[in-house]
Coordinates of C-alpha atoms in Angstrom, one line a residue:
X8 CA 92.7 33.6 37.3
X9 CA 89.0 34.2 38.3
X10 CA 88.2 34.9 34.8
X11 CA 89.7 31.8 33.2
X12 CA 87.9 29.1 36.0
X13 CA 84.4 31.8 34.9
X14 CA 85.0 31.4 31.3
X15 CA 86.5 27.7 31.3
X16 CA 82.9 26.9 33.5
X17 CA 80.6 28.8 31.1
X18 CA 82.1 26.9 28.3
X19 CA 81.8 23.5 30.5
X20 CA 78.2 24.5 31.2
X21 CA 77.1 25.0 27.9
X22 CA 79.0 21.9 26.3
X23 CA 77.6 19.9 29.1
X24 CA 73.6 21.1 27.6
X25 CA 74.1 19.8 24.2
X26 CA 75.7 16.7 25.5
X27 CA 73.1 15.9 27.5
X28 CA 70.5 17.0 25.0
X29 CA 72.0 14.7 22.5
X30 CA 71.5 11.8 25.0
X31 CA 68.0 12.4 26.0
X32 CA 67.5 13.0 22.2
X33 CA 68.4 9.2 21.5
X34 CA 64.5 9.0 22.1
X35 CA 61.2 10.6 22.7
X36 CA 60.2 11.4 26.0
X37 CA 59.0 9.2 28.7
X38 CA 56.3 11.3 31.0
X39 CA 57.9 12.6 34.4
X40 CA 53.8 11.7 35.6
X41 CA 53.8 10.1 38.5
X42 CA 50.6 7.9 39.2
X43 CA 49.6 6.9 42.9
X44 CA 50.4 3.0 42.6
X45 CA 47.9 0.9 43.6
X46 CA 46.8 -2.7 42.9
X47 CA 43.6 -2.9 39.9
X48 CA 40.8 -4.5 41.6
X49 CA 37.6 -5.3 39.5
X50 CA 34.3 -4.0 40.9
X51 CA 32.5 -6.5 42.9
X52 CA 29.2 -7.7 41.6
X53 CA 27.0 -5.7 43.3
X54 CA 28.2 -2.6 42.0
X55 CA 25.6 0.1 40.8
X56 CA 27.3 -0.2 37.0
X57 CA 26.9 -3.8 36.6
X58 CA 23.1 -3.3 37.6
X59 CA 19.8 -5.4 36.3
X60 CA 17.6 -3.5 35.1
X61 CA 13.8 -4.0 36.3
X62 CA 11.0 -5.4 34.7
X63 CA 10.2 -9.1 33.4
X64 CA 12.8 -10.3 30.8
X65 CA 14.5 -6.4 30.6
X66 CA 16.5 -6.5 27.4
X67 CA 20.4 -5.6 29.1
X68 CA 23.8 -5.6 27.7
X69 CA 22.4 -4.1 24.8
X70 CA 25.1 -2.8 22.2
X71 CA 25.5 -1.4 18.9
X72 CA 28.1 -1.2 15.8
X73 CA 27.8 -0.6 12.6
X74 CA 25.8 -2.6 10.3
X75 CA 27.0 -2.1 6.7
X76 CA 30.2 -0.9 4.7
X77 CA 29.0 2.3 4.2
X78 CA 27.5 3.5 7.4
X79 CA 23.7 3.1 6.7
X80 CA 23.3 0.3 8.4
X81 CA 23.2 -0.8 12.2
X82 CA 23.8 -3.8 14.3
X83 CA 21.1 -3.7 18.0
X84 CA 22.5 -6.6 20.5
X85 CA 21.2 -7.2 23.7
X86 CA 20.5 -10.2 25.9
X87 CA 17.3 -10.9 27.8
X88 CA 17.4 -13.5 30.5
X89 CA 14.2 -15.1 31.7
X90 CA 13.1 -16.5 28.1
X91 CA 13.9 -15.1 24.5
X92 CA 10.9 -12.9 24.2
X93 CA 11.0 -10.6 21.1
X94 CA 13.8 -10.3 18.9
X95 CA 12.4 -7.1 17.2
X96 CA 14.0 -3.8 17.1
X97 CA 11.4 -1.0 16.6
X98 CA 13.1 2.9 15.2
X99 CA 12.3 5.8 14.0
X100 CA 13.7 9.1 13.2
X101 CA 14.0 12.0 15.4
X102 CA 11.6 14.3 13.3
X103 CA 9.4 11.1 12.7
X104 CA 6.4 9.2 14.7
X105 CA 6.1 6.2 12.3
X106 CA 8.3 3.2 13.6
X107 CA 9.7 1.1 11.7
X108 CA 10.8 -2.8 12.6
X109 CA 13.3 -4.6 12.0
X110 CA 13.4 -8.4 12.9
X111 CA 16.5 -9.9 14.5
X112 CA 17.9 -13.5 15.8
X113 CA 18.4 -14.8 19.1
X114 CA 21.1 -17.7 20.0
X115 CA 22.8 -18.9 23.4
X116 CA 25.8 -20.4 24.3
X117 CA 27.4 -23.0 26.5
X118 CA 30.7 -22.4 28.4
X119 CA 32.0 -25.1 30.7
X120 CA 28.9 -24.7 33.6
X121 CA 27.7 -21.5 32.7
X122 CA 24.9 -20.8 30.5
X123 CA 24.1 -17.9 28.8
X124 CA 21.2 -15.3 28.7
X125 CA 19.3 -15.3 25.2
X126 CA 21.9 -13.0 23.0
X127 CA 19.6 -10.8 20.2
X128 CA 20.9 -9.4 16.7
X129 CA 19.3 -7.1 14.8
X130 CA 20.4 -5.2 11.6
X131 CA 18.5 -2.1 10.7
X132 CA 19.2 -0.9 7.1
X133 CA 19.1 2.0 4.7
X134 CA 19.2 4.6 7.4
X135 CA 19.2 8.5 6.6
X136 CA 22.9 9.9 7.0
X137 CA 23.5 11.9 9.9
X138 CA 20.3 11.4 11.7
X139 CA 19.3 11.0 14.9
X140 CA 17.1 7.4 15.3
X141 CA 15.5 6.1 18.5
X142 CA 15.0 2.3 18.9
X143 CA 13.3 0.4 21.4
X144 CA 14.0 -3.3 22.0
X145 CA 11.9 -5.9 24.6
X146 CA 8.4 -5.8 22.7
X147 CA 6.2 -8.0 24.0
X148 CA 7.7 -7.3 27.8
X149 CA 9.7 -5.0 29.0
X150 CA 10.2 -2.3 26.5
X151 CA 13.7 -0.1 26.8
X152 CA 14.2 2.9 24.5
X153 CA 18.2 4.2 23.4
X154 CA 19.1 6.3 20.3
X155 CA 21.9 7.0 18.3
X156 CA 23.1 9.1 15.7
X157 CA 23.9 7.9 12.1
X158 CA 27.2 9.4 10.2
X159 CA 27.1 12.0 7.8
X160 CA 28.0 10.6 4.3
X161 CA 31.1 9.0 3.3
X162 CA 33.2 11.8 1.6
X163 CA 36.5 13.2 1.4
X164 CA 35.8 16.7 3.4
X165 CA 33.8 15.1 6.0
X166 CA 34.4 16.2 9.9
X167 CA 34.2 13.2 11.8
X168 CA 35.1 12.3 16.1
X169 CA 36.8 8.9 17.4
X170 CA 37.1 7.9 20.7
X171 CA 39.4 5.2 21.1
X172 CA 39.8 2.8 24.4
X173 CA 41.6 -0.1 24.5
X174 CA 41.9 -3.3 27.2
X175 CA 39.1 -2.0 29.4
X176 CA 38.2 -4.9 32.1
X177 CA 35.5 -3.7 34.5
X178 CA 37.8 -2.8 37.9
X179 CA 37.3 1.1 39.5
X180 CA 40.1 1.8 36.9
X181 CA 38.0 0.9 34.4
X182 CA 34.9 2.8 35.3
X183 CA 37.2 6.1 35.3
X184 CA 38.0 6.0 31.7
X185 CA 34.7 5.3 30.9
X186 CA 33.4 8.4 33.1
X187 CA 36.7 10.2 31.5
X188 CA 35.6 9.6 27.5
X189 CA 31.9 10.4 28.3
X190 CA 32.5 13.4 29.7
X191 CA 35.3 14.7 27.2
X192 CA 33.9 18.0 25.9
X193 CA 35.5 16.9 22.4
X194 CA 32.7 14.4 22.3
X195 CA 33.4 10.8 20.5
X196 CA 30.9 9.7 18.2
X197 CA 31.7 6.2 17.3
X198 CA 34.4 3.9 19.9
X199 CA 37.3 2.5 18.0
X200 CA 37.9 -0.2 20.8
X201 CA 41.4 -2.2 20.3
X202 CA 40.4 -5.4 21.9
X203 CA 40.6 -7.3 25.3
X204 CA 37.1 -6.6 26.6
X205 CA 35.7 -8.3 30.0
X206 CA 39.0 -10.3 31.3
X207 CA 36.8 -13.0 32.3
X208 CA 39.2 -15.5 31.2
X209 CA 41.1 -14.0 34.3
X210 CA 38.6 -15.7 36.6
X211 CA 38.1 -19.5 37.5
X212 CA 36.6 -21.4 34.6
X213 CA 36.1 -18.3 32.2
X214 CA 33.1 -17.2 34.6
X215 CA 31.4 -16.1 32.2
X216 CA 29.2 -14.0 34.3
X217 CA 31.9 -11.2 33.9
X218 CA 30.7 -11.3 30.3
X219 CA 27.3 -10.0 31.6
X220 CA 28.9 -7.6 33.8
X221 CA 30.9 -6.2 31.5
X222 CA 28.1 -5.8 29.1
X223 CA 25.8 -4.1 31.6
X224 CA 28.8 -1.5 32.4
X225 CA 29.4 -0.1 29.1
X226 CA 25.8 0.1 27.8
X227 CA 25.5 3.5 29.4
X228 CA 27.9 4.2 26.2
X229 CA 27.7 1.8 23.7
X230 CA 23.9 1.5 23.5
X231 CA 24.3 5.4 22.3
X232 CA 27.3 5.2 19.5
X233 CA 28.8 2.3 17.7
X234 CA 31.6 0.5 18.6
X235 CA 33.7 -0.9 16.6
X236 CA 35.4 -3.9 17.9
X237 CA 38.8 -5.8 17.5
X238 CA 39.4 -9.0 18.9
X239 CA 42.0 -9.3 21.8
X240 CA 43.6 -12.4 23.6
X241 CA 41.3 -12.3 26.4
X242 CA 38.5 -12.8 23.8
X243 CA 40.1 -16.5 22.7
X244 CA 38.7 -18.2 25.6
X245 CA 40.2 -21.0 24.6
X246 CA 40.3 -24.0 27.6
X247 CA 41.2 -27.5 26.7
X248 CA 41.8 -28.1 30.4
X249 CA 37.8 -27.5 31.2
X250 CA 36.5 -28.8 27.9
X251 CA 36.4 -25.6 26.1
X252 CA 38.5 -25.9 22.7
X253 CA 36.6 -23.4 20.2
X254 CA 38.3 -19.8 20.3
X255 CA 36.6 -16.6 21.0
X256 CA 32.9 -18.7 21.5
X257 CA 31.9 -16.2 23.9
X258 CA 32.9 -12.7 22.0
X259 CA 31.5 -14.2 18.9
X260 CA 28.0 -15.3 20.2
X261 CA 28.2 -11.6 21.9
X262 CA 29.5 -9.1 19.5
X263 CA 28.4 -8.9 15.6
X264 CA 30.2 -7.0 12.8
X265 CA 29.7 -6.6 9.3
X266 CA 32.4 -8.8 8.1
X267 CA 30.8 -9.8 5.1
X268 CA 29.8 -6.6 3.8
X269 CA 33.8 -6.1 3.1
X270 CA 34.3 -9.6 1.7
X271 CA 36.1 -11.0 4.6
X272 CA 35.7 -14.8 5.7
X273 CA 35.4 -14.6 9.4
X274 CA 34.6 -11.6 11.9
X275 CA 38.3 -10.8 13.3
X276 CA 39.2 -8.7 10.1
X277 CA 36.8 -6.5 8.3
X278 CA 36.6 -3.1 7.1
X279 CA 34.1 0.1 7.0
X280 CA 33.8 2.8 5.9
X281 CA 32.8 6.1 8.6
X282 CA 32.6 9.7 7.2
X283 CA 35.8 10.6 5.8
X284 CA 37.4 7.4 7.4
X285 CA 38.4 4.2 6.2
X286 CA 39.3 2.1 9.0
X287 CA 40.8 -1.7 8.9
X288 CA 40.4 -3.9 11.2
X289 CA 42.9 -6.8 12.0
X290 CA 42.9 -10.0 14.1
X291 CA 46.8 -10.6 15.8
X292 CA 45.4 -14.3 16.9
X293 CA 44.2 -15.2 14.0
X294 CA 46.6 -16.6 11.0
X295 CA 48.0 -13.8 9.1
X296 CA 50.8 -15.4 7.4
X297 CA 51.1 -15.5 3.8
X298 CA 48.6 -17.5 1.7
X299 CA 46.2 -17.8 4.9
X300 CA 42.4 -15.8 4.6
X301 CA 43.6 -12.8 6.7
X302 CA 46.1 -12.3 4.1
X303 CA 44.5 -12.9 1.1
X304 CA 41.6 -10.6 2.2
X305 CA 44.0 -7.9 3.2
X306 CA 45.9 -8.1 0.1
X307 CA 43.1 -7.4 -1.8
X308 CA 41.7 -5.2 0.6
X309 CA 44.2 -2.3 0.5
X310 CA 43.9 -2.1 -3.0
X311 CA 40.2 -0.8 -3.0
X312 CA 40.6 1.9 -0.9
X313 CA 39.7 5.0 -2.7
X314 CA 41.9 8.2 -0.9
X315 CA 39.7 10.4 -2.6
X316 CA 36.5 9.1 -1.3
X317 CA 37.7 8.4 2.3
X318 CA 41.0 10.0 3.0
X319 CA 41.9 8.8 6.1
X320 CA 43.2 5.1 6.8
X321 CA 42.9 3.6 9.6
X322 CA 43.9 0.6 11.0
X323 CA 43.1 -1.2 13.9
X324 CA 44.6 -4.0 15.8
X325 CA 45.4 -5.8 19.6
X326 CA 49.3 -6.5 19.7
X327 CA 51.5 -3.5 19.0
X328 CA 53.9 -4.0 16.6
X329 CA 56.6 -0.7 18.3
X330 CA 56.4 -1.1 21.6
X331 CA 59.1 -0.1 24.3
X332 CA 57.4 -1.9 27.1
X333 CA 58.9 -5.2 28.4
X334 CA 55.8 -6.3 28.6
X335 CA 54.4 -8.3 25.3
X336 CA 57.8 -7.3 24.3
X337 CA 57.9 -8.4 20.2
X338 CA 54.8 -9.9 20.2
X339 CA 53.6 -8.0 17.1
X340 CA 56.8 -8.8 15.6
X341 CA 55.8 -11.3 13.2
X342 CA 53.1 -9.6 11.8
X343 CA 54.8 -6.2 11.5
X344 CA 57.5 -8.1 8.9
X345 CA 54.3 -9.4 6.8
X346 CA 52.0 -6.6 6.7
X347 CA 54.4 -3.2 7.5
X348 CA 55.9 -2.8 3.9
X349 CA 51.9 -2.7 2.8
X350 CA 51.0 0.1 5.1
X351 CA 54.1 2.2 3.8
X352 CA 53.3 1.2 0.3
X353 CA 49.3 2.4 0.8
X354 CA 50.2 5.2 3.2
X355 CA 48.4 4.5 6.2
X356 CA 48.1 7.7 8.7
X357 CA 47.5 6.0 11.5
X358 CA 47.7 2.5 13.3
X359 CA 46.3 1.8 16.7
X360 CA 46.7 -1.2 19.2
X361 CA 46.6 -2.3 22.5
X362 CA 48.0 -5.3 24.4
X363 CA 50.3 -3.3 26.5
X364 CA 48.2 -1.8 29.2
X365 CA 50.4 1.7 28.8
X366 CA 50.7 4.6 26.4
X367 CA 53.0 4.8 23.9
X368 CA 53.0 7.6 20.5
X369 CA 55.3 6.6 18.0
X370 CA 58.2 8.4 16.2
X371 CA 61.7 9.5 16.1
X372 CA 64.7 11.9 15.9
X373 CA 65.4 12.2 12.3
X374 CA 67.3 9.2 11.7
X375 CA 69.9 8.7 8.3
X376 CA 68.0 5.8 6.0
X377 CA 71.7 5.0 5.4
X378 CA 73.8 5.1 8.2
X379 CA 70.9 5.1 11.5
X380 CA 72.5 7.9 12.8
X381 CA 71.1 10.9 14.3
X382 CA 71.6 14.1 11.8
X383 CA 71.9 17.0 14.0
X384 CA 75.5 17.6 12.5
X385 CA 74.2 20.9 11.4
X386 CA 73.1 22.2 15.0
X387 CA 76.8 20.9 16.3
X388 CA 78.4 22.7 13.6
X389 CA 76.3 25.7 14.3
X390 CA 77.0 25.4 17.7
X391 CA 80.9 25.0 17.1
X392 CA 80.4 27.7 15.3
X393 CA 79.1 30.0 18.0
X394 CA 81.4 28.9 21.0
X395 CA 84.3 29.4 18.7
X396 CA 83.1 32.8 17.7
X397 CA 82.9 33.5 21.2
X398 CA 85.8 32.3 22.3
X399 CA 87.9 34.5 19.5
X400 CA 85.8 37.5 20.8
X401 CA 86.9 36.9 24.1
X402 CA 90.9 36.8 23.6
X403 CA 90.6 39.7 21.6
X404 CA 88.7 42.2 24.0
X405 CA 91.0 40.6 26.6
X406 CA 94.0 41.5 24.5
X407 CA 92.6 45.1 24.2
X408 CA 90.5 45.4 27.2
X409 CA 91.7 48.0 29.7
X410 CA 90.5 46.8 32.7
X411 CA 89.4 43.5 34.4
X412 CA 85.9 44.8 35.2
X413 CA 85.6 45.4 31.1
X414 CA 86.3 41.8 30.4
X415 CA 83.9 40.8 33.1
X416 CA 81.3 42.5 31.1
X417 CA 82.5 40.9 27.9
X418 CA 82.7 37.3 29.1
X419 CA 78.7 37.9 31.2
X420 CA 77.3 38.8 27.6
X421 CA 79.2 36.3 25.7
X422 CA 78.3 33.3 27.4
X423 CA 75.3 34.6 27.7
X424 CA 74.6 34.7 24.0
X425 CA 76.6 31.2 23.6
X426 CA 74.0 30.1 26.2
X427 CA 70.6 31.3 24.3
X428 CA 71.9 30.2 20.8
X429 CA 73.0 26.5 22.5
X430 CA 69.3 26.6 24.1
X431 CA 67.5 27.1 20.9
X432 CA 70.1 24.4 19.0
X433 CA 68.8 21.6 21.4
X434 CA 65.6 22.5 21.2
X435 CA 65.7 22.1 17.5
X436 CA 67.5 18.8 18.2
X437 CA 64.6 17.7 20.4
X438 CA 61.9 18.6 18.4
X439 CA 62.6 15.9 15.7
X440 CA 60.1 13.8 18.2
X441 CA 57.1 12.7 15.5
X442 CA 59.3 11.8 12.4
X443 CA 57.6 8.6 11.5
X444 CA 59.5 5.9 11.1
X445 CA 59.2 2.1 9.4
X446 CA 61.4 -1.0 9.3
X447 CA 60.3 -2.6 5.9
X448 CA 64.2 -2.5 4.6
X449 CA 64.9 -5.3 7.4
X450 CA 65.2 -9.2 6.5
X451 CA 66.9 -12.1 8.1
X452 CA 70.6 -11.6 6.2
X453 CA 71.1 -8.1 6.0
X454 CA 70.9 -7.0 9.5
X455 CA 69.6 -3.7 8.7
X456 CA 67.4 -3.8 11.8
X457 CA 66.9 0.0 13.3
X458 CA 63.5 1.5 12.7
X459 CA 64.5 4.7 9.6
X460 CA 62.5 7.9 8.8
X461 CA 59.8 7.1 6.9
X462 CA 57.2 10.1 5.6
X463 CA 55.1 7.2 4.2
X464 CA 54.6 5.0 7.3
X465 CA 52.1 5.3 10.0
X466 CA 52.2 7.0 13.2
X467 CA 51.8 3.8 15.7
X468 CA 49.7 4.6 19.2
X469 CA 49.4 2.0 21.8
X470 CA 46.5 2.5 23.4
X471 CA 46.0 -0.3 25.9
X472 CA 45.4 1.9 29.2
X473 CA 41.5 1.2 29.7
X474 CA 42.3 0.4 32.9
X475 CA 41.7 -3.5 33.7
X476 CA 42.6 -5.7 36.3
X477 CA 45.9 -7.1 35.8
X478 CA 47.1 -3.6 35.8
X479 CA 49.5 -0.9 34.1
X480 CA 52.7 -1.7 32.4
X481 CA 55.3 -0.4 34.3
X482 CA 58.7 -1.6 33.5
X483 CA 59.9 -0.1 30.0
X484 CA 63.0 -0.7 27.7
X485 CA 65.8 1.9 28.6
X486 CA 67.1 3.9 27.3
X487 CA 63.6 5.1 25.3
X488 CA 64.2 3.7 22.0
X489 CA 64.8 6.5 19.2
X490 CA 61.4 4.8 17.3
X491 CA 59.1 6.3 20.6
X492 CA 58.3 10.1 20.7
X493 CA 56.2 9.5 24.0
X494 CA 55.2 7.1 26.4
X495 CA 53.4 7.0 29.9
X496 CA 52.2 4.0 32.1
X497 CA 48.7 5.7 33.0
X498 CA 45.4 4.6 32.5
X499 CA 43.0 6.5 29.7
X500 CA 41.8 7.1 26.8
X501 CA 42.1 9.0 23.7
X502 CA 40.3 11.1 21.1
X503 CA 41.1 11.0 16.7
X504 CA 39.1 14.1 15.9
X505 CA 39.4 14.5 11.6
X506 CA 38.7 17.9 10.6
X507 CA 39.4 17.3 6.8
X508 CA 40.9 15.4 4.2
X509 CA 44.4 17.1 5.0
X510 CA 44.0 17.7 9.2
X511 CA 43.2 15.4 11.8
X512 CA 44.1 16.7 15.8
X513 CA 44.7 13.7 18.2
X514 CA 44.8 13.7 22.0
X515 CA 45.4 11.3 24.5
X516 CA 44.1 11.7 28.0
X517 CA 45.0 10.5 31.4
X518 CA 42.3 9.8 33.5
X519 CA 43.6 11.8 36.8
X520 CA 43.3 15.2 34.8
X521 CA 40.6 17.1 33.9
X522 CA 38.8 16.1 31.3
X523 CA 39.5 18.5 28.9
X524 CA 43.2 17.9 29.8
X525 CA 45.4 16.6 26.7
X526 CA 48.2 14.7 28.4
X527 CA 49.8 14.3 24.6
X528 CA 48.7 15.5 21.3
X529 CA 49.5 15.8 17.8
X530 CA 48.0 17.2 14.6
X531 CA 47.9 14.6 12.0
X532 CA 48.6 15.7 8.5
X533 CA 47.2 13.1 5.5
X534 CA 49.7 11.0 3.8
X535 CA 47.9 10.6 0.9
X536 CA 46.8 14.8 0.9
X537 CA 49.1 16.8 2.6
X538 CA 52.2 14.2 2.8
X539 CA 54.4 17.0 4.8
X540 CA 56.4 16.3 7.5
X541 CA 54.2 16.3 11.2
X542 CA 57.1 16.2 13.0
X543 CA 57.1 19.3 14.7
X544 CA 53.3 19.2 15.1
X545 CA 53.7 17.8 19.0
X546 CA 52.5 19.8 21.9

């Protein structure tokens, strides 16, 4: 009898794993980390980061991004406060003593009672690729001296490093992940930021005084490498209730892009080109249904983009369009129906977003582009397979066994063996964790609504953990939706490191690890290049 209740458990046991495999399998993984919770507080104004510094009319808040399409070309901001003084930006080369100048524009804006410093633009064209420039900007007064390092040319084979921050505020949070990114040793060299930059609409009237804050605390970095910005609702601004009816008047009068060098009608969506990188940029509060300019441009955009000249597509924008969160829950919606079939169509690699101040990676267990169900019928039939193999073993060495201590033998190795074989099935269950995965087949009548396998779609990474004020998202969607591999409500930031035209090696990191601590990863593979399946490529 104590064999049968032994055997009769073992079997139990074992059926029990893959059952409970198969339901953990029904999404990705949702971290086990445990963050210390604690209210976001923004740094109070006297903090050493938002510091003034000295000297008559100091330029401050100053700010680069690219210039140009192509990468030769740079945008200087800055702001000086006590009058406009110089809006000249002097540069030279690393291996050079002859400076060269490059004359800007100055403007200033208005917001409610608040009146801004004098805000400078400068472009500085036909650089040298992949040269190291120093600039100096407050001729005439104060003089303050920065560098940067231009890309290497635009071409297929070219190794290029991302960081990527999105929704970064200016609380204690916030000045971790900037600490965090600048001391990765896989070292960024130009920010892909996904919107939502000062949260001064969060304070009485706008104050727009976070704005210089916020533009004193990141200099440390973006007065070194380009940023590349996206426009977020906290940069709309907009405040009937004070007066204030034109969107985004602060960000715009602050931040620059090229816009126009990629044909595009207003500066929420543009495009460049960086190393081996085309990258998109969208606006999610800007009108995007058909017919209006953000369609038209992108229609035509898409079209243009040569794989074999910059392999890897990019795409960058605020609201997520998969996201497990409750919070912004289907905010992206809208646009994901009007744009998503494009992205499959023109094989974009990779889609980043933020909004959701979380982390979520994108993909799947293999899903049927039929039926939606999971296929792992070949691991249960393997598995049948096994525990009925074992079970046949069994009666006969029981039949023909001599003594009971014989058959204990038998049944420890058995269910042993049925154990390491049902181990490795759900791990092969499991890994299907990075299929990617698109919902283009979906319209109002048919009802086919679940997210499928799709080896042409773009892996989606929400990104919105910079760490502001109003603090992480916390309450997600269970169970864990099948179309998220991985998702973690920490604050941080992550790296897009492109090696070539057919490898790129992503990491995401949280900011209480070390810094060379990868908190999720993935190697990319090309979907114009190497279109293979990444699935298994998680670490």
């Amino acid at each position: 009898m104590g064999l049968v209740r032994l055997f009769l458990g073992s079997v139990l046991g074992v059926l029990g794993l893959l059952v409970n495999a198969v339901v953990l399998c029904n999404g990705g993984t949702t971290s086990a980390f445990v963050r210390q919770v604690e209210k976001t507080v923004d740094m109070p104004l006297e903090s050493d980061v938002f510091h003034v510094p000295p000297g008559h009319n100091a330029p401050q808040q100053v700010h680069i991004t690219q210039g140009d399409h192509e990468g030769k070309g740079l945008i200087v901001s800055w702001v000086t406060m006590d009058d406009p003084g110089s809006s000249t930006v002097l540069y030279w080369s690393e291996n050079s003593k002859h400076k060269n100048k490059a004359k800007g524009t100055v403007v200033t804006y208005k917001f409610y009672n608040y009146t801004s410093g004098y805000i400078h633009h400068c472009t500085i064209k036909n650089l040298e690729f992949d040269t190291k420039y120093y600039y100096e900007v407050g001729i005439e007064h104060t003089t303050r001296t920065f560098w940067f390092t231009t890309p290497p040319e635009v071409g297929p084979d070219v190794p290029y490093t991302f960081g990527l921050i999105g929704d970064l505020g200016q609380s204690y949070d916030s000045n971790m992940t900037l600490t965090h990114y600048a001391l990765n040793p896989t070292k960024g060299k130009t920010m892909l930021f996904m919107g939502d930059l000062s949260y001064a609409d969060n304070y009485p009237n706008h104050d727009n005084v976070r704005w210089d804050t916020w533009g004193r605390f990141t200099e440390r970095s973006a007065a070194y490498q380009p940023w590349i910005w996206t426009a977020g609702n906290h940069e709309i601004d907009f405040a009937p209730e004070i007066g204030e009816t034109k969107p985004f008047k602060p960000y715009t009068h602050r931040y620059r892009v090229p816009y126009k060098a990629s044909n595009s009608t207003a500066p929420f969506w543009y495009s460049i080109k960086r190393a081996s990188a085309y990258i998109i940029v969208l606006s999610s509060y800007s009108a995007y249904g058909k017919y209006t300019p953000q369609y038209k441009w992108l229609e035509a955009e898409l079209p243009k983009v040569s794989r074999s000249e910059t392999p890897w597509l990019i795409v960058l924008m605020h609201a997520p369009w998969y996201n497990s969160y409750n919070y912004h829950y289907m905010e992206g919606e809208t646009m994901r129906v009007m744009y998503e079939p494009w992205f499959v169509k023109y094989k974009v690699d990779v889609v980043f977003a933020g909004h959701v101040h979380a982390y979520e990676r994108s993909g799947s267990p293999t899903i049927s582009a039929t039926n939606h169900r999971l296929i792992i019928l070949d691991d249960l039939d393997l598995l049948f397979m096994v525990l009925t193999s074992v079970i046949w073993i069994w009666i006969i060495f029981f039949l023909f066994s001599k003594s009971d201590l014989d058959r204990r033998w038998i049944l420890i190795v058995a269910v042993a063996t049925t154990s390491i074989v049902a181990v490795a099935v759900v791990a092969n269950i499991c890994d299907h964790k990075s299929e990617r995965v698109s919902n283009i087949a979906y319209n109002i009548v048919n009802g086919i609504c679940s997210p499928v396998r799709d080896p042409s779609a773009p892996v989606y990474i929400t990104i919105g953990d910079g760490g502001n004020l109003e603090g992480l998202a916390t309450n997600m969607t269970e169970p864990q939706p099948t179309y998220s591999a991985f998702r973690e409500a920490s604050f941080g930031h992550a790296i897009f490191d492109i090696k070539n035209r057919t490898h790129a090696y992503y990491s995401w990191h949280r900011n209480q690890d070390g810094y060379a601590v990868e908190a999720d990863s993935l190697w990319f593979f090309n979907r114009f290049w190497h279109p293979v399946d990444d699935s298994t490529s998680t670490q």
